[in-house]
């Protein structure tokens, strides 16, 4: 079908021109004088195109008068100046073909307010709403900005596997991958499940991060990034956690934590600027209907400098704060959401990069600092915290000293033999390198102001929820 996108009709076509558009009816009004007004959306932009269909159409009585929200139509007609408010141009239909009827009685997406909770139960139809169309377009723009940013800087896009034998984050929150019969798996002589007889001849999992697999490419080819789905079997029922989410992970060659933090700041600013520039109508909607500070926040961040401070400095600030905490800050413990929000929203009013966390709460692969004056051990880790969303990026300089890395693996109870290939990178031409992971959904949440992460991914996977 030779159709014109509604976005192009509204921005590039002139009054008097003819066009053919296709889409879904959002609302319809039949007026007494033999006119019907349809607002049509095709997903190409936030706005609807108003179609005026009148009784001169041969199928007016038989079809047009029976149209309701949700029907799909294709319309050929002429663009005319609109008499109505809210749009400069509308289409006078010359021909209107109904592609798909829609049962108005049972159609779940009525032209009225629906709660996000309800819309999650109709995840296959929620992209027909203003909010989910706008989320999908912003998400798409963020993804294209991610590739633009790294491609412009000469990073190589590397595809890392989804099925893996290693536990990158060492937290043991992995989904197993197996073709063994769960009701009667083969057993070894000790009575344990014998994974040697499984599909891959060993235990395998869905990846929690592409980092370990992308590091060899960084340590051979220079700056690289991987971008794909990641999986975590943590039982976190929060508005910021998914069991399946997308992560983009750059890995910088010949780099330390300062280089890493600089890249993270430039990267986020690039993404926010792209969304501001190319998703103006969608952002305007989020600013009016979801979070009235979104535009101001994104603009502010695109122009401001991120704060950098160490974990120990952050703990000092939190310790001196005059407030009651659910989790009183304590050196050695991880930062809680309330701490992150206090730093970004009440202390600095902008993104904060916290570095050098206690070694004991971070994975084995992070570069170990010398002990501080009090003998405490930290690693060259960083978390980028943003207002409301909290941690959006986690990263570190990697431990490239073989002996130190082996020591850390022993401390973390990891078997070196399982990581022989990772250790090889430190044996053969090792280099200082660093990287980070940006959670795509946290980034979409931040850009749209959507409160629940389940509403920024098409089909959220969370504990006890995998329909659709
Ligand atoms: O801090 P994380 O666990 O870092 C890593 O996985 C590193 N291997 C990354 C690297 O250095 N290459 O996760 C990185 C980001 C978090 O900051 C957060 O934005 C997101 O991934 N994230 C989640 N997003 C949604 N649901 C979850 N359960 C998430 N867990 C982490």
Short mmCIF file of C-alpha atoms and ligand atoms in Angstrom, two decimals:
data_model
loop_
_atom_site.label_atom_id
_atom_site.label_comp_id
_atom_site.label_asym_id
_atom_site.label_seq_id
_atom_site.Cartn_x
_atom_site.Cartn_y
_atom_site.Cartn_z
CA UNK A 1 0.00 0.00 0.00
CA UNK A 2 1.36 3.37 -0.96
CA UNK A 3 0.48 5.20 2.23
CA UNK A 4 1.77 8.39 3.81
CA UNK A 5 2.59 8.40 7.51
CA UNK A 6 0.41 10.72 9.53
CA UNK A 7 3.55 12.35 10.86
CA UNK A 8 4.51 13.32 7.30
CA UNK A 9 0.99 14.47 6.50
CA UNK A 10 1.06 16.79 9.49
CA UNK A 11 4.57 18.12 9.01
CA UNK A 12 5.45 17.93 5.33
CA UNK A 13 2.29 17.95 3.25
CA UNK A 14 0.46 21.04 2.10
CA UNK A 15 -3.20 21.99 1.96
CA UNK A 16 -4.69 20.84 -1.36
CA UNK A 17 -2.47 17.76 -1.72
CA UNK A 18 -3.89 14.24 -1.89
CA UNK A 19 -2.71 11.40 0.31
CA UNK A 20 -3.61 7.93 1.49
CA UNK A 21 -3.32 7.17 5.21
CA UNK A 22 -4.04 4.04 7.21
CA UNK A 23 -4.45 3.49 10.92
CA UNK A 24 -6.76 2.85 13.84
CA UNK A 25 -9.72 4.99 14.76
CA UNK A 26 -9.19 6.56 18.17
CA UNK A 27 -12.50 8.40 18.42
CA UNK A 28 -15.44 8.89 16.11
CA UNK A 29 -18.30 11.37 16.11
CA UNK A 30 -21.25 11.14 13.74
CA UNK A 31 -23.04 14.46 13.32
CA UNK A 32 -26.60 14.89 12.18
CA UNK A 33 -25.89 16.66 8.89
CA UNK A 34 -24.44 13.54 7.26
CA UNK A 35 -20.84 14.08 8.47
CA UNK A 36 -18.57 11.86 10.52
CA UNK A 37 -15.33 12.95 12.18
CA UNK A 38 -12.75 10.30 12.87
CA UNK A 39 -9.48 10.80 14.63
CA UNK A 40 -6.94 8.42 13.18
CA UNK A 41 -3.64 7.30 14.67
CA UNK A 42 -1.01 5.22 12.88
CA UNK A 43 1.70 5.21 15.54
CA UNK A 44 4.07 7.41 13.55
CA UNK A 45 3.58 10.34 15.92
CA UNK A 46 1.65 11.39 18.97
CA UNK A 47 -0.95 13.41 17.04
CA UNK A 48 -4.08 12.10 15.38
CA UNK A 49 -5.21 13.10 11.91
CA UNK A 50 -8.80 14.24 11.76
CA UNK A 51 -10.72 12.69 8.87
CA UNK A 52 -13.98 14.17 7.66
CA UNK A 53 -16.16 11.57 5.96
CA UNK A 54 -19.53 12.60 4.55
CA UNK A 55 -22.58 10.96 3.08
CA UNK A 56 -21.28 11.31 -0.49
CA UNK A 57 -19.11 8.23 0.24
CA UNK A 58 -20.84 5.18 -1.27
CA UNK A 59 -20.32 3.13 1.92
CA UNK A 60 -21.27 5.96 4.30
CA UNK A 61 -24.54 4.44 5.58
CA UNK A 62 -23.43 0.83 5.42
CA UNK A 63 -19.97 1.18 6.97
CA UNK A 64 -18.81 4.64 8.05
CA UNK A 65 -21.80 5.20 10.31
CA UNK A 66 -20.96 1.95 12.14
CA UNK A 67 -17.30 2.75 12.81
CA UNK A 68 -16.19 2.81 16.42
CA UNK A 69 -12.93 3.23 18.34
CA UNK A 70 -10.43 0.52 17.42
CA UNK A 71 -11.53 -0.11 13.82
CA UNK A 72 -8.75 -0.06 11.25
CA UNK A 73 -9.28 1.91 8.06
CA UNK A 74 -7.48 3.18 5.02
CA UNK A 75 -8.48 6.59 3.75
CA UNK A 76 -7.64 8.42 0.55
CA UNK A 77 -8.48 12.08 0.42
CA UNK A 78 -7.46 15.66 0.16
CA UNK A 79 -5.80 17.76 2.84
CA UNK A 80 -7.83 20.79 3.79
CA UNK A 81 -7.43 23.55 6.34
CA UNK A 82 -9.13 22.45 9.52
CA UNK A 83 -12.10 24.37 10.88
CA UNK A 84 -11.71 22.69 14.25
CA UNK A 85 -9.40 23.55 17.12
CA UNK A 86 -6.15 21.72 17.82
CA UNK A 87 -5.03 20.94 14.28
CA UNK A 88 -4.12 23.00 11.24
CA UNK A 89 -4.91 20.36 8.71
CA UNK A 90 -7.47 17.60 8.28
CA UNK A 91 -8.38 15.16 5.54
CA UNK A 92 -11.55 15.22 3.50
CA UNK A 93 -12.12 11.54 2.65
CA UNK A 94 -12.66 10.63 -1.00
CA UNK A 95 -12.57 6.92 -0.29
CA UNK A 96 -12.70 5.09 3.03
CA UNK A 97 -12.15 1.37 3.27
CA UNK A 98 -12.70 -0.52 6.50
CA UNK A 99 -9.90 -3.03 7.01
CA UNK A 100 -10.90 -4.44 10.37
CA UNK A 101 -14.09 -4.05 12.38
CA UNK A 102 -13.81 -3.69 16.14
CA UNK A 103 -16.47 -4.94 18.55
CA UNK A 104 -17.24 -1.78 20.54
CA UNK A 105 -18.93 -3.77 23.30
CA UNK A 106 -15.89 -5.85 24.19
CA UNK A 107 -12.93 -3.69 22.99
CA UNK A 108 -10.86 -3.09 26.15
CA UNK A 109 -9.37 0.25 25.02
CA UNK A 110 -12.31 2.62 25.25
CA UNK A 111 -11.76 6.35 24.67
CA UNK A 112 -11.55 7.08 28.41
CA UNK A 113 -8.98 6.95 31.21
CA UNK A 114 -7.63 3.49 31.99
CA UNK A 115 -5.31 2.73 34.90
CA UNK A 116 -1.81 1.41 34.12
CA UNK A 117 -2.64 -1.65 36.23
CA UNK A 118 -5.59 -2.46 33.99
CA UNK A 119 -3.58 -1.82 30.83
CA UNK A 120 -0.97 -4.36 31.96
CA UNK A 121 -3.71 -7.00 31.70
CA UNK A 122 -4.16 -6.09 28.03
CA UNK A 123 -0.49 -5.66 27.15
CA UNK A 124 -1.23 -6.72 23.56
CA UNK A 125 -3.60 -3.77 23.06
CA UNK A 126 -2.04 -1.10 25.27
CA UNK A 127 0.18 0.20 22.44
CA UNK A 128 -3.08 1.60 21.03
CA UNK A 129 -3.16 4.18 23.84
CA UNK A 130 -1.47 7.59 23.85
CA UNK A 131 0.82 6.69 26.74
CA UNK A 132 2.12 3.42 25.40
CA UNK A 133 2.56 4.76 21.88
CA UNK A 134 4.64 7.59 23.33
CA UNK A 135 6.69 5.20 25.51
CA UNK A 136 7.41 2.99 22.47
CA UNK A 137 8.62 5.98 20.42
CA UNK A 138 10.85 7.33 23.22
CA UNK A 139 12.28 3.85 23.81
CA UNK A 140 13.00 3.54 20.10
CA UNK A 141 14.74 6.93 20.05
CA UNK A 142 16.88 6.02 23.04
CA UNK A 143 17.98 2.80 21.30
CA UNK A 144 18.91 4.58 18.10
CA UNK A 145 20.78 7.25 20.13
CA UNK A 146 22.73 4.50 21.90
CA UNK A 147 24.00 3.14 18.60
CA UNK A 148 24.64 6.63 17.19
CA UNK A 149 26.70 7.61 20.20
CA UNK A 150 28.98 4.58 20.12
CA UNK A 151 29.24 4.36 16.36
CA UNK A 152 30.23 8.03 16.14
CA UNK A 153 33.01 7.33 18.63
CA UNK A 154 34.33 4.27 16.82
CA UNK A 155 33.07 1.63 19.26
CA UNK A 156 32.53 -1.82 17.78
CA UNK A 157 29.11 -3.43 18.37
CA UNK A 158 29.68 -6.97 19.66
CA UNK A 159 26.96 -9.58 20.16
CA UNK A 160 27.45 -11.51 23.36
CA UNK A 161 25.58 -14.74 24.10
CA UNK A 162 22.32 -15.02 25.99
CA UNK A 163 23.13 -18.52 27.21
CA UNK A 164 26.19 -18.61 29.42
CA UNK A 165 28.02 -20.85 31.84
CA UNK A 166 29.35 -18.04 34.06
CA UNK A 167 27.75 -15.82 36.66
CA UNK A 168 29.05 -12.35 35.85
CA UNK A 169 27.72 -10.49 38.85
CA UNK A 170 28.46 -13.39 41.20
CA UNK A 171 25.15 -12.91 42.94
CA UNK A 172 23.74 -16.27 41.89
CA UNK A 173 20.49 -14.75 40.65
CA UNK A 174 20.38 -16.67 37.39
CA UNK A 175 17.73 -18.57 35.49
CA UNK A 176 18.89 -22.05 34.58
CA UNK A 177 18.72 -23.27 30.97
CA UNK A 178 18.17 -26.99 30.63
CA UNK A 179 16.47 -29.55 28.43
CA UNK A 180 16.50 -32.24 31.12
CA UNK A 181 13.14 -33.60 32.17
CA UNK A 182 12.46 -31.72 35.44
CA UNK A 183 10.29 -34.60 36.66
CA UNK A 184 13.00 -37.24 36.18
CA UNK A 185 16.46 -35.71 35.61
CA UNK A 186 19.46 -38.05 35.31
CA UNK A 187 21.42 -38.36 38.57
CA UNK A 188 25.11 -38.89 39.25
CA UNK A 189 26.50 -41.36 41.78
CA UNK A 190 25.99 -38.77 44.56
CA UNK A 191 22.33 -38.42 43.67
CA UNK A 192 22.82 -34.89 42.28
CA UNK A 193 21.28 -33.86 38.95
CA UNK A 194 23.81 -34.88 36.29
CA UNK A 195 24.17 -31.81 34.10
CA UNK A 196 26.90 -33.56 32.09
CA UNK A 197 23.95 -35.20 30.33
CA UNK A 198 22.21 -31.87 29.71
CA UNK A 199 22.06 -30.17 26.29
CA UNK A 200 25.35 -28.29 26.69
CA UNK A 201 27.02 -30.99 28.78
CA UNK A 202 27.20 -28.61 31.74
CA UNK A 203 25.08 -26.20 33.78
CA UNK A 204 24.02 -23.17 31.80
CA UNK A 205 22.07 -20.02 32.55
CA UNK A 206 20.51 -16.97 30.96
CA UNK A 207 23.06 -14.18 31.12
CA UNK A 208 22.89 -11.50 33.83
CA UNK A 209 25.30 -9.27 31.89
CA UNK A 210 27.30 -9.39 28.66
CA UNK A 211 30.35 -7.87 30.33
CA UNK A 212 32.58 -10.92 30.82
CA UNK A 213 31.97 -11.98 27.22
CA UNK A 214 32.63 -8.51 25.79
CA UNK A 215 35.88 -7.94 27.72
CA UNK A 216 37.91 -10.27 25.43
CA UNK A 217 36.82 -8.15 22.45
CA UNK A 218 37.85 -4.98 24.26
CA UNK A 219 41.19 -6.55 25.13
CA UNK A 220 41.74 -7.44 21.46
CA UNK A 221 40.04 -4.75 19.39
CA UNK A 222 39.72 -1.68 21.59
CA UNK A 223 36.49 0.13 22.50
CA UNK A 224 33.40 -2.07 22.13
CA UNK A 225 29.82 -2.32 23.34
CA UNK A 226 27.21 -4.99 23.70
CA UNK A 227 23.47 -4.32 23.87
CA UNK A 228 20.89 -6.99 24.52
CA UNK A 229 18.51 -8.67 26.90
CA UNK A 230 19.70 -9.72 30.35
CA UNK A 231 17.95 -11.79 32.99
CA UNK A 232 17.90 -11.74 36.76
CA UNK A 233 16.02 -14.19 38.92
CA UNK A 234 15.90 -11.85 41.91
CA UNK A 235 12.56 -11.85 43.64
CA UNK A 236 12.27 -8.05 43.61
CA UNK A 237 8.74 -6.80 43.27
CA UNK A 238 9.67 -3.14 42.94
CA UNK A 239 8.82 -0.44 40.38
CA UNK A 240 12.50 -0.51 39.26
CA UNK A 241 13.20 -4.22 38.76
CA UNK A 242 12.44 -6.61 35.93
CA UNK A 243 13.43 -10.25 35.57
CA UNK A 244 14.18 -9.57 31.87
CA UNK A 245 15.58 -6.20 30.88
CA UNK A 246 17.87 -4.70 28.27
CA UNK A 247 21.33 -3.49 29.07
CA UNK A 248 23.89 -1.60 26.99
CA UNK A 249 27.44 -2.23 28.12
CA UNK A 250 30.41 -0.35 26.68
CA UNK A 251 33.93 -1.52 27.49
CA UNK A 252 36.72 1.02 27.16
CA UNK A 253 40.26 -0.07 26.32
CA UNK A 254 43.32 1.54 27.95
CA UNK A 255 41.04 3.32 30.39
CA UNK A 256 40.48 3.87 34.09
CA UNK A 257 37.48 4.82 36.21
CA UNK A 258 37.76 8.54 35.37
CA UNK A 259 37.53 7.75 31.66
CA UNK A 260 34.58 5.50 32.41
CA UNK A 261 32.73 8.18 34.41
CA UNK A 262 33.35 10.78 31.70
CA UNK A 263 31.98 8.42 29.06
CA UNK A 264 28.89 7.68 31.17
CA UNK A 265 28.15 11.38 31.61
CA UNK A 266 28.59 12.19 27.91
CA UNK A 267 26.50 9.16 27.00
CA UNK A 268 23.51 10.07 29.17
CA UNK A 269 23.60 13.68 27.99
CA UNK A 270 23.65 12.53 24.38
CA UNK A 271 20.63 10.29 24.92
CA UNK A 272 18.64 12.96 26.77
CA UNK A 273 19.41 15.57 24.09
CA UNK A 274 18.30 13.17 21.34
CA UNK A 275 15.01 12.48 23.08
CA UNK A 276 14.43 16.19 23.72
CA UNK A 277 15.15 16.95 20.09
CA UNK A 278 13.20 14.17 18.39
CA UNK A 279 10.35 13.26 20.73
CA UNK A 280 9.04 16.74 21.53
CA UNK A 281 5.31 15.87 21.28
CA UNK A 282 5.69 12.71 23.30
CA UNK A 283 7.66 14.53 26.00
CA UNK A 284 5.09 17.32 26.10
CA UNK A 285 2.46 14.67 26.82
CA UNK A 286 4.53 13.08 29.60
CA UNK A 287 5.19 16.51 31.06
CA UNK A 288 1.47 17.34 31.10
CA UNK A 289 0.06 14.00 32.16
CA UNK A 290 2.69 11.92 33.92
CA UNK A 291 5.38 14.06 35.56
CA UNK A 292 5.28 17.84 35.37
CA UNK A 293 9.05 18.14 35.92
CA UNK A 294 10.22 15.87 33.11
CA UNK A 295 11.09 18.52 30.53
CA UNK A 296 12.82 20.78 33.00
CA UNK A 297 14.79 17.86 34.46
CA UNK A 298 15.94 16.51 31.09
CA UNK A 299 16.93 19.95 29.85
CA UNK A 300 18.72 20.72 33.11
CA UNK A 301 20.69 17.49 33.01
CA UNK A 302 21.62 17.77 29.36
CA UNK A 303 23.32 21.05 30.32
CA UNK A 304 24.61 20.45 33.86
CA UNK A 305 27.75 18.80 35.12
CA UNK A 306 27.33 15.57 37.07
CA UNK A 307 28.58 15.53 40.67
CA UNK A 308 31.36 13.07 41.47
CA UNK A 309 32.01 11.84 44.96
CA UNK A 310 33.33 8.74 46.63
CA UNK A 311 31.17 6.28 48.53
CA UNK A 312 32.95 7.32 51.72
CA UNK A 313 32.13 11.00 51.05
CA UNK A 314 28.52 10.03 50.28
CA UNK A 315 28.33 8.16 53.61
CA UNK A 316 29.63 11.28 55.40
CA UNK A 317 26.91 13.43 53.81
CA UNK A 318 24.20 10.88 54.63
CA UNK A 319 25.49 10.43 58.16
CA UNK A 320 25.30 14.17 58.82
CA UNK A 321 21.81 14.54 57.34
CA UNK A 322 19.20 15.50 59.86
CA UNK A 323 16.58 12.87 59.14
CA UNK A 324 15.26 9.47 60.11
CA UNK A 325 16.17 6.66 57.73
CA UNK A 326 14.54 3.30 57.19
CA UNK A 327 18.08 2.02 56.72
CA UNK A 328 20.55 4.17 58.68
CA UNK A 329 23.63 4.70 56.46
CA UNK A 330 26.58 2.63 57.58
CA UNK A 331 30.02 2.30 55.94
CA UNK A 332 30.14 -1.14 54.35
CA UNK A 333 26.46 -1.39 53.49
CA UNK A 334 25.04 -0.71 50.04
CA UNK A 335 23.30 2.58 49.31
CA UNK A 336 19.53 2.23 49.60
CA UNK A 337 17.00 3.97 47.36
CA UNK A 338 16.29 6.53 50.11
CA UNK A 339 20.02 7.39 50.24
CA UNK A 340 20.30 7.68 46.47
CA UNK A 341 17.28 9.95 46.32
CA UNK A 342 18.58 12.11 49.15
CA UNK A 343 21.85 12.67 47.28
CA UNK A 344 20.32 13.43 43.88
CA UNK A 345 17.06 15.14 44.83
CA UNK A 346 17.84 16.94 48.07
CA UNK A 347 21.58 17.49 48.22
CA UNK A 348 22.81 18.09 44.67
CA UNK A 349 19.67 18.35 42.50
CA UNK A 350 21.41 16.62 39.60
CA UNK A 351 22.98 13.28 38.71
CA UNK A 352 25.65 12.01 41.05
CA UNK A 353 28.41 9.54 40.24
CA UNK A 354 29.39 7.65 43.37
CA UNK A 355 32.74 5.86 43.13
CA UNK A 356 34.97 3.54 45.15
CA UNK A 357 32.57 1.26 46.98
CA UNK A 358 33.57 -1.24 49.68
CA UNK A 359 35.08 -4.31 48.02
CA UNK A 360 32.92 -6.66 50.07
CA UNK A 361 29.67 -5.55 48.42
CA UNK A 362 30.90 -5.55 44.82
CA UNK A 363 31.73 -8.31 42.31
CA UNK A 364 35.13 -9.95 41.98
CA UNK A 365 36.16 -8.28 38.71
CA UNK A 366 36.48 -4.70 39.99
CA UNK A 367 39.89 -3.07 40.42
CA UNK A 368 41.02 -3.25 44.06
CA UNK A 369 42.23 0.03 45.60
CA UNK A 370 45.00 0.21 48.16
CA UNK A 371 43.60 0.18 51.71
CA UNK A 372 42.57 3.62 53.06
CA UNK A 373 44.00 5.16 56.27
CA UNK A 374 41.64 3.02 58.29
CA UNK A 375 42.61 -0.14 56.42
CA UNK A 376 39.30 -0.38 54.57
CA UNK A 377 39.28 -1.92 51.10
CA UNK A 378 37.37 -0.36 48.26
CA UNK A 379 37.10 -1.11 44.55
CA UNK A 380 37.07 1.25 41.59
CA UNK A 381 33.34 0.94 41.06
CA UNK A 382 30.88 3.63 40.07
CA UNK A 383 27.13 3.99 40.15
CA UNK A 384 25.44 6.84 38.31
CA UNK A 385 22.43 8.01 40.29
CA UNK A 386 19.71 10.22 38.85
CA UNK A 387 16.77 11.94 40.56
CA UNK A 388 13.71 9.68 41.11
CA UNK A 389 15.02 6.64 39.24
CA UNK A 390 18.10 6.22 41.46
CA UNK A 391 20.81 3.96 40.00
CA UNK A 392 20.69 4.05 36.23
CA UNK A 393 24.26 2.94 35.48
CA UNK A 394 26.63 0.58 37.27
CA UNK A 395 30.23 0.11 36.21
CA UNK A 396 33.86 -0.16 37.19
CA UNK A 397 37.49 -0.22 36.21
CA UNK A 398 38.34 -3.90 35.76
CA UNK A 399 40.98 -5.75 37.75
CA UNK A 400 43.70 -6.49 35.21
CA UNK A 401 46.39 -7.70 37.66
CA UNK A 402 46.28 -11.49 37.51
CA UNK A 403 47.39 -12.16 41.08
CA UNK A 404 44.98 -9.65 42.59
CA UNK A 405 42.11 -10.99 40.48
CA UNK A 406 42.81 -14.56 41.51
CA UNK A 407 42.87 -13.46 45.14
CA UNK A 408 39.52 -11.73 44.79
CA UNK A 409 38.01 -14.79 43.14
CA UNK A 410 39.09 -16.94 46.05
CA UNK A 411 37.66 -14.40 48.51
CA UNK A 412 34.36 -14.51 46.63
CA UNK A 413 34.32 -18.32 46.65
CA UNK A 414 34.60 -18.62 42.87
CA UNK A 415 36.29 -21.51 41.13
CA UNK A 416 39.19 -20.19 38.98
CA UNK A 417 38.88 -23.10 36.59
CA UNK A 418 35.43 -21.88 35.57
CA UNK A 419 36.96 -18.53 34.56
CA UNK A 420 40.14 -19.79 32.88
CA UNK A 421 39.45 -17.84 29.69
CA UNK A 422 38.72 -14.63 31.64
CA UNK A 423 42.01 -15.02 33.49
CA UNK A 424 43.81 -15.59 30.17
CA UNK A 425 43.08 -11.96 29.26
CA UNK A 426 45.31 -11.00 32.19
CA UNK A 427 47.99 -13.51 31.16
CA UNK A 428 48.32 -12.51 27.53
CA UNK A 429 48.75 -8.80 26.89
CA UNK A 430 46.48 -7.53 29.64
CA UNK A 431 45.49 -3.87 29.61
CA UNK A 432 43.74 -1.49 31.98
CA UNK A 433 40.12 -1.28 30.93
CA UNK A 434 36.79 -0.16 32.30
CA UNK A 435 33.11 -0.27 31.43
CA UNK A 436 29.58 0.13 32.62
CA UNK A 437 26.01 -1.05 32.10
CA UNK A 438 23.03 1.20 31.48
CA UNK A 439 19.66 -0.39 32.18
CA UNK A 440 17.56 0.56 29.15
CA UNK A 441 14.25 0.47 31.01
CA UNK A 442 15.57 2.65 33.85
CA UNK A 443 16.64 5.12 31.17
CA UNK A 444 13.19 5.03 29.52
CA UNK A 445 11.61 5.53 32.94
CA UNK A 446 13.80 8.51 33.58
CA UNK A 447 13.02 10.12 30.22
CA UNK A 448 9.26 9.60 30.44
CA UNK A 449 8.61 9.93 34.17
CA UNK A 450 6.73 6.60 34.12
CA UNK A 451 6.60 5.43 37.72
CA UNK A 452 6.62 1.68 37.10
CA UNK A 453 9.26 -0.10 35.06
CA UNK A 454 6.57 -2.59 33.89
CA UNK A 455 5.13 0.20 31.77
CA UNK A 456 8.26 0.96 29.74
CA UNK A 457 8.88 -2.50 28.25
CA UNK A 458 6.32 -4.10 25.93
CA UNK A 459 5.88 -7.36 27.84
CA UNK A 460 7.24 -7.12 31.38
CA UNK A 461 8.66 -10.23 33.00
CA UNK A 462 8.43 -10.08 36.79
CA UNK A 463 7.91 -12.70 39.50
CA UNK A 464 4.72 -14.66 38.74
CA UNK A 465 4.08 -12.71 35.56
CA UNK A 466 4.92 -13.84 32.04
CA UNK A 467 1.67 -13.70 30.11
CA UNK A 468 1.74 -12.43 26.53
O1 LIG B 1 24.98 -2.58 38.22
P1 LIG B 1 24.73 -3.77 37.34
O2 LIG B 1 24.35 -5.05 38.00
O3 LIG B 1 26.03 -3.91 36.47
C1 LIG B 1 26.38 -4.95 35.67
O4 LIG B 1 25.68 -5.88 35.36
C2 LIG B 1 27.75 -4.79 35.10
N1 LIG B 1 28.22 -6.10 34.62
C3 LIG B 1 27.73 -3.76 34.01
C4 LIG B 1 29.06 -3.48 33.38
O5 LIG B 1 29.94 -2.99 34.05
N2 LIG B 1 29.22 -3.82 32.12
O6 LIG B 1 23.58 -3.41 36.29
C5 LIG B 1 23.74 -2.31 35.42
C6 LIG B 1 22.43 -1.57 35.27
C7 LIG B 1 21.89 -0.96 36.57
O7 LIG B 1 22.51 0.26 36.85
C8 LIG B 1 20.43 -0.80 36.24
O8 LIG B 1 20.21 0.36 35.44
C9 LIG B 1 20.15 -2.01 35.38
O9 LIG B 1 21.38 -2.45 34.85
N3 LIG B 1 19.53 -3.10 36.15
C10 LIG B 1 18.23 -3.42 36.09
N4 LIG B 1 17.22 -2.89 35.39
C11 LIG B 1 15.99 -3.45 35.54
N5 LIG B 1 15.74 -4.52 36.32
C12 LIG B 1 16.74 -5.11 37.04
N6 LIG B 1 16.48 -6.17 37.79
C13 LIG B 1 18.05 -4.55 36.95
N7 LIG B 1 19.25 -4.86 37.49
C14 LIG B 1 20.13 -3.97 36.99
#
